[in-house]
Protein backbone atom coordinates (compact mmCIF):
# COMPACT_ATOMS: atom_id res chain seq x y z
CA UNK A 1 -51.20 -39.12 40.56
CA UNK A 2 -48.95 -37.23 42.94
CA UNK A 3 -45.85 -38.30 41.14
CA UNK A 4 -47.08 -37.69 37.78
CA UNK A 5 -48.05 -33.91 38.84
CA UNK A 6 -44.83 -33.68 40.52
CA UNK A 7 -42.77 -34.66 37.32
CA UNK A 8 -44.67 -32.04 35.13
CA UNK A 9 -44.09 -29.40 37.67
CA UNK A 10 -40.55 -30.14 37.91
CA UNK A 11 -40.36 -30.13 34.11
CA UNK A 12 -41.97 -26.67 33.84
CA UNK A 13 -39.48 -25.38 36.28
CA UNK A 14 -36.59 -27.01 34.42
CA UNK A 15 -37.76 -25.44 31.16
CA UNK A 16 -37.74 -21.97 32.97
CA UNK A 17 -34.30 -22.48 34.54
CA UNK A 18 -32.80 -23.54 31.08
CA UNK A 19 -34.66 -20.51 29.35
CA UNK A 20 -36.90 -22.95 27.10
CA UNK A 21 -39.77 -20.75 28.40
CA UNK A 22 -40.00 -16.95 28.94
CA UNK A 23 -40.94 -15.56 32.06
CA UNK A 24 -44.05 -17.50 32.63
CA UNK A 25 -44.69 -21.11 33.52
CA UNK A 26 -47.33 -21.43 30.97
CA UNK A 27 -50.71 -20.05 30.14
CA UNK A 28 -52.81 -23.11 31.43
CA UNK A 29 -54.23 -23.56 34.81
CA UNK A 30 -50.90 -25.18 36.10
CA UNK A 31 -48.92 -22.27 34.53
CA UNK A 32 -50.88 -19.71 36.32
CA UNK A 33 -50.89 -21.54 39.85
CA UNK A 34 -46.99 -21.88 39.39
CA UNK A 35 -46.81 -18.28 38.86
CA UNK A 36 -48.32 -17.78 42.20
CA UNK A 37 -46.00 -20.24 43.79
CA UNK A 38 -43.61 -19.49 46.92
CA UNK A 39 -40.72 -19.69 44.72
CA UNK A 40 -41.98 -16.25 43.08
CA UNK A 41 -41.08 -12.83 43.87
CA UNK A 42 -41.51 -11.38 47.66
CA UNK A 43 -44.41 -9.01 46.36
CA UNK A 44 -46.49 -11.93 45.97
CA UNK A 45 -45.62 -13.52 49.11
CA UNK A 46 -46.46 -10.31 51.00
CA UNK A 47 -49.94 -9.99 48.99
CA UNK A 48 -50.84 -13.46 50.20
CA UNK A 49 -51.28 -14.82 46.91
CA UNK A 50 -48.74 -17.58 46.91
CA UNK A 51 -49.31 -21.55 46.68
CA UNK A 52 -46.72 -23.87 47.76
CA UNK A 53 -46.24 -26.90 45.66
CA UNK A 54 -48.35 -29.24 47.83
CA UNK A 55 -51.20 -26.74 47.29
CA UNK A 56 -50.66 -26.65 43.52
CA UNK A 57 -50.89 -30.50 43.52
CA UNK A 58 -53.98 -30.68 45.55
CA UNK A 59 -55.70 -28.15 43.40
CA UNK A 60 -54.65 -30.15 40.21
CA UNK A 61 -56.02 -33.36 41.83
CA UNK A 62 -59.29 -31.43 42.48
CA UNK A 63 -59.52 -30.13 39.00
CA UNK A 64 -58.91 -33.32 37.49
CA UNK A 65 -61.14 -35.55 39.60
CA UNK A 66 -63.89 -33.15 40.10
CA UNK A 67 -63.41 -31.34 36.69
CA UNK A 68 -62.51 -33.74 34.16
CA UNK A 69 -63.71 -37.28 35.67
CA UNK A 70 -67.37 -35.96 36.14
CA UNK A 71 -68.10 -34.31 32.80
CA UNK A 72 -66.39 -37.37 31.05
CA UNK A 73 -68.84 -39.53 32.54
CA UNK A 74 -71.78 -36.99 31.92
CA UNK A 75 -70.85 -37.19 28.29
CA UNK A 76 -70.62 -41.24 28.42
CA UNK A 77 -74.32 -41.45 29.71
CA UNK A 78 -75.30 -38.78 27.48
CA UNK A 79 -74.04 -40.97 24.34
CA UNK A 80 -75.74 -43.93 25.82
CA UNK A 81 -79.03 -42.30 26.27
CA UNK A 82 -78.92 -40.69 22.87
CA UNK A 83 -77.75 -44.05 21.20
CA UNK A 84 -81.02 -45.80 22.75
CA UNK A 85 -83.43 -42.76 21.99
CA UNK A 86 -82.65 -42.20 18.36
CA UNK A 87 -85.45 -39.74 17.82
CA UNK A 88 -83.98 -37.43 20.53
CA UNK A 89 -80.71 -37.88 18.67
CA UNK A 90 -82.13 -36.48 15.61
CA UNK A 91 -83.84 -33.84 17.40
CA UNK A 92 -80.57 -32.41 19.06
CA UNK A 93 -78.48 -32.97 15.76
CA UNK A 94 -81.27 -30.86 13.97
CA UNK A 95 -80.67 -28.17 16.45
CA UNK A 96 -76.93 -28.22 16.22
CA UNK A 97 -76.84 -27.98 12.66
CA UNK A 98 -79.30 -25.19 12.57
CA UNK A 99 -77.80 -22.99 15.09
CA UNK A 100 -73.91 -23.97 14.80
CA UNK A 101 -73.62 -25.36 11.13
CA UNK A 102 -70.60 -27.51 10.71
CA UNK A 103 -68.34 -24.78 12.61
CA UNK A 104 -66.90 -25.06 16.13
CA UNK A 105 -69.66 -23.48 18.32
CA UNK A 106 -68.85 -20.24 20.42
CA UNK A 107 -70.38 -19.20 23.66
CA UNK A 108 -73.30 -17.29 21.75
CA UNK A 109 -74.24 -20.47 19.61
CA UNK A 110 -73.79 -22.75 22.55
CA UNK A 111 -76.48 -20.69 24.50
CA UNK A 112 -79.10 -21.44 21.63
CA UNK A 113 -78.67 -25.21 22.09
CA UNK A 114 -81.86 -25.55 24.42
CA UNK A 115 -82.61 -29.09 23.26
CA UNK A 116 -79.03 -30.15 24.01
CA UNK A 117 -79.19 -28.36 27.35
CA UNK A 118 -82.37 -30.29 28.05
CA UNK A 119 -80.53 -33.76 27.27
CA UNK A 120 -77.66 -33.06 29.41
CA UNK A 121 -79.88 -32.20 32.24
CA UNK A 122 -81.77 -35.54 32.01
CA UNK A 123 -78.60 -37.63 31.56
CA UNK A 124 -77.39 -35.99 34.99
CA UNK A 125 -80.77 -36.65 36.51
CA UNK A 126 -80.87 -40.44 35.41
CA UNK A 127 -77.08 -41.13 35.64
CA UNK A 128 -75.48 -38.44 37.78
CA UNK A 129 -71.75 -38.82 37.77
CA UNK A 130 -71.85 -38.42 41.93
CA UNK A 131 -74.70 -40.45 43.38
CA UNK A 132 -74.12 -39.24 46.91
CA UNK A 133 -73.06 -36.34 48.70
CA UNK A 134 -71.83 -36.09 52.53
CA UNK A 135 -72.06 -33.24 54.55
CA UNK A 136 -71.27 -32.63 58.15
CA UNK A 137 -73.50 -30.68 60.56
CA UNK A 138 -71.53 -27.76 62.20
CA UNK A 139 -74.24 -27.25 64.79
CA UNK A 140 -77.34 -28.96 66.30
CA UNK A 141 -80.41 -28.13 63.81
CA UNK A 142 -83.83 -29.06 62.94
CA UNK A 143 -84.50 -30.80 59.34
CA UNK A 144 -88.30 -31.29 59.29
CA UNK A 145 -89.35 -33.58 62.25
CA UNK A 146 -85.71 -34.55 62.73
CA UNK A 147 -83.25 -33.07 65.40
CA UNK A 148 -79.65 -33.34 63.65
CA UNK A 149 -76.90 -33.61 66.34
CA UNK A 150 -73.73 -31.47 65.78
CA UNK A 151 -70.74 -33.11 64.01
CA UNK A 152 -73.29 -35.63 62.45
CA UNK A 153 -72.04 -36.73 59.18
CA UNK A 154 -75.20 -36.91 56.80
CA UNK A 155 -75.30 -38.73 53.11
CA UNK A 156 -77.47 -37.22 50.63
CA UNK A 157 -78.49 -39.99 48.06
CA UNK A 158 -78.55 -38.08 44.67
CA UNK A 159 -79.45 -41.06 42.75
CA UNK A 160 -82.55 -41.90 44.77
CA UNK A 161 -83.68 -38.40 44.76
CA UNK A 162 -83.21 -37.95 41.00
CA UNK A 163 -85.43 -40.95 40.42
CA UNK A 164 -88.03 -40.47 43.25
CA UNK A 165 -91.65 -40.41 41.57
CA UNK A 166 -93.07 -38.15 44.12
CA UNK A 167 -90.95 -35.38 42.81
CA UNK A 168 -90.63 -36.45 39.18
CA UNK A 169 -93.72 -38.46 38.38
CA UNK A 170 -94.72 -41.77 37.39
CA UNK A 171 -92.00 -41.61 34.35
CA UNK A 172 -89.08 -41.03 36.76
CA UNK A 173 -87.09 -43.80 35.49
CA UNK A 174 -87.64 -42.78 31.77
CA UNK A 175 -85.76 -40.60 29.57
CA UNK A 176 -87.89 -37.48 29.12
CA UNK A 177 -85.45 -34.20 28.42
CA UNK A 178 -89.06 -32.62 27.90
CA UNK A 179 -89.35 -32.00 31.61
CA UNK A 180 -86.85 -29.44 31.59
CA UNK A 181 -88.25 -27.12 29.00
CA UNK A 182 -89.02 -24.50 31.62
CA UNK A 183 -86.06 -24.79 33.27
CA UNK A 184 -84.66 -26.62 36.31
CA UNK A 185 -86.74 -25.28 38.78
CA UNK A 186 -90.09 -26.32 37.28
CA UNK A 187 -89.00 -29.79 36.13
CA UNK A 188 -90.09 -31.43 39.26
CA UNK A 189 -92.47 -30.96 42.15
CA UNK A 190 -89.65 -29.54 44.22
CA UNK A 191 -87.37 -26.84 42.85
CA UNK A 192 -84.34 -28.39 44.36
CA UNK A 193 -84.95 -31.88 43.12
CA UNK A 194 -81.93 -32.01 40.85
CA UNK A 195 -79.23 -31.82 42.97
CA UNK A 196 -76.21 -33.18 40.56
CA UNK A 197 -73.95 -30.13 41.34
CA UNK A 198 -75.24 -29.69 44.95
CA UNK A 199 -77.00 -26.40 45.88
CA UNK A 200 -76.33 -23.52 48.09
CA UNK A 201 -73.01 -22.07 48.85
CA UNK A 202 -71.35 -25.36 48.50
CA UNK A 203 -72.74 -26.01 45.08
CA UNK A 204 -70.09 -27.05 42.46
CA UNK A 205 -68.20 -23.84 41.30
CA UNK A 206 -67.47 -25.26 37.70
CA UNK A 207 -71.22 -26.28 36.88
CA UNK A 208 -71.65 -23.78 34.03
CA UNK A 209 -68.32 -24.94 32.59
CA UNK A 210 -69.17 -28.32 32.94
CA UNK A 211 -72.49 -27.84 31.06
CA UNK A 212 -70.43 -25.58 28.23
CA UNK A 213 -68.19 -28.26 27.77
CA UNK A 214 -70.69 -31.00 27.57
CA UNK A 215 -72.54 -28.87 24.79
CA UNK A 216 -69.27 -28.19 23.04
CA UNK A 217 -68.38 -31.96 22.79
CA UNK A 218 -71.72 -33.14 22.01
CA UNK A 219 -72.18 -30.61 19.25
CA UNK A 220 -68.98 -31.57 17.70
CA UNK A 221 -70.01 -35.27 17.74
CA UNK A 222 -73.53 -34.72 16.55
CA UNK A 223 -72.14 -32.67 13.41
CA UNK A 224 -70.25 -35.64 12.42
CA UNK A 225 -71.42 -38.98 13.24
CA UNK A 226 -74.50 -40.86 13.99
CA UNK A 227 -74.16 -43.42 16.95
CA UNK A 228 -76.03 -46.42 18.08
CA UNK A 229 -75.21 -48.77 20.93
CA UNK A 230 -73.23 -51.81 20.19
CA UNK A 231 -74.60 -55.17 20.97
CA UNK A 232 -71.57 -56.12 23.01
CA UNK A 233 -72.92 -53.36 25.54
CA UNK A 234 -74.00 -54.75 29.15
CA UNK A 235 -75.68 -52.41 31.20
CA UNK A 236 -74.03 -52.12 34.45
CA UNK A 237 -73.80 -48.97 36.01
CA UNK A 238 -71.28 -49.18 38.95
CA UNK A 239 -69.87 -46.62 41.52
CA UNK A 240 -66.24 -46.17 41.37
CA UNK A 241 -66.22 -42.65 43.04
CA UNK A 242 -68.07 -41.62 39.90
CA UNK A 243 -71.11 -43.50 38.14
CA UNK A 244 -69.54 -45.52 35.32
CA UNK A 245 -70.46 -48.40 32.82
CA UNK A 246 -68.69 -51.28 34.61
CA UNK A 247 -68.19 -53.02 31.30
CA UNK A 248 -67.44 -49.75 29.06
CA UNK A 249 -69.70 -48.18 26.65
CA UNK A 250 -69.27 -49.69 23.02
CA UNK A 251 -70.59 -47.41 20.47
CA UNK A 252 -71.00 -47.78 16.79
CA UNK A 253 -70.12 -44.51 15.04
CA UNK A 254 -71.39 -43.92 11.46
CA UNK A 255 -69.75 -40.83 9.86
CA UNK A 256 -72.67 -38.66 8.37
CA UNK A 257 -70.31 -37.21 5.57
CA UNK A 258 -67.77 -39.33 3.97
């Protein structure tokens, strides 16, 4: 991954030197970061807004792994759940066609997709892309009846919390998006029972963007296709940094308009 990113950056640098591009490195995320690199003007260095190439590559890896991989698997498991819950597939399709028609949804239309949002949250609960979080105690602290020594690494098993019947009820293992009808805080017996994006100051900075991405992609698929699970599918979720279907997710797509 490092070599791939390095080649992309070198290509951008070369295109600017050769006069292929104008004064910028591009208007995407990488271009903006390269504009803040230490190769730029002394004014940026003086302001402290510079990034060196190692920092740029680290940021790119973070956005790819934390921003792309997780969202893609959220969409994967959402497709799986809607494939085996056809009544919900029809419900969300009706909502998408009612609010968006056949056009590409903008932010205003996406905000009206309440059922799609509930389905995505339920997919996050049942098949959260990141199944465990790790935190280190910066000082000794009390957690309920436990004393946590300083520098103790704590693992938080999200997948177990998300299916705990004490929080989610007897149907904790079942697909039921209606539990989110009144929002995340009222979906379970504890307001923070859904921790797919973590909570507090270390919560995922991109959670709203990820949900918007999910809504957009699902809307575009639902407008154009009905889908069902292939008989070749083998249900074997596996943890490979993110929760993935071990043998892939073969889906049968049927165009809604020919």
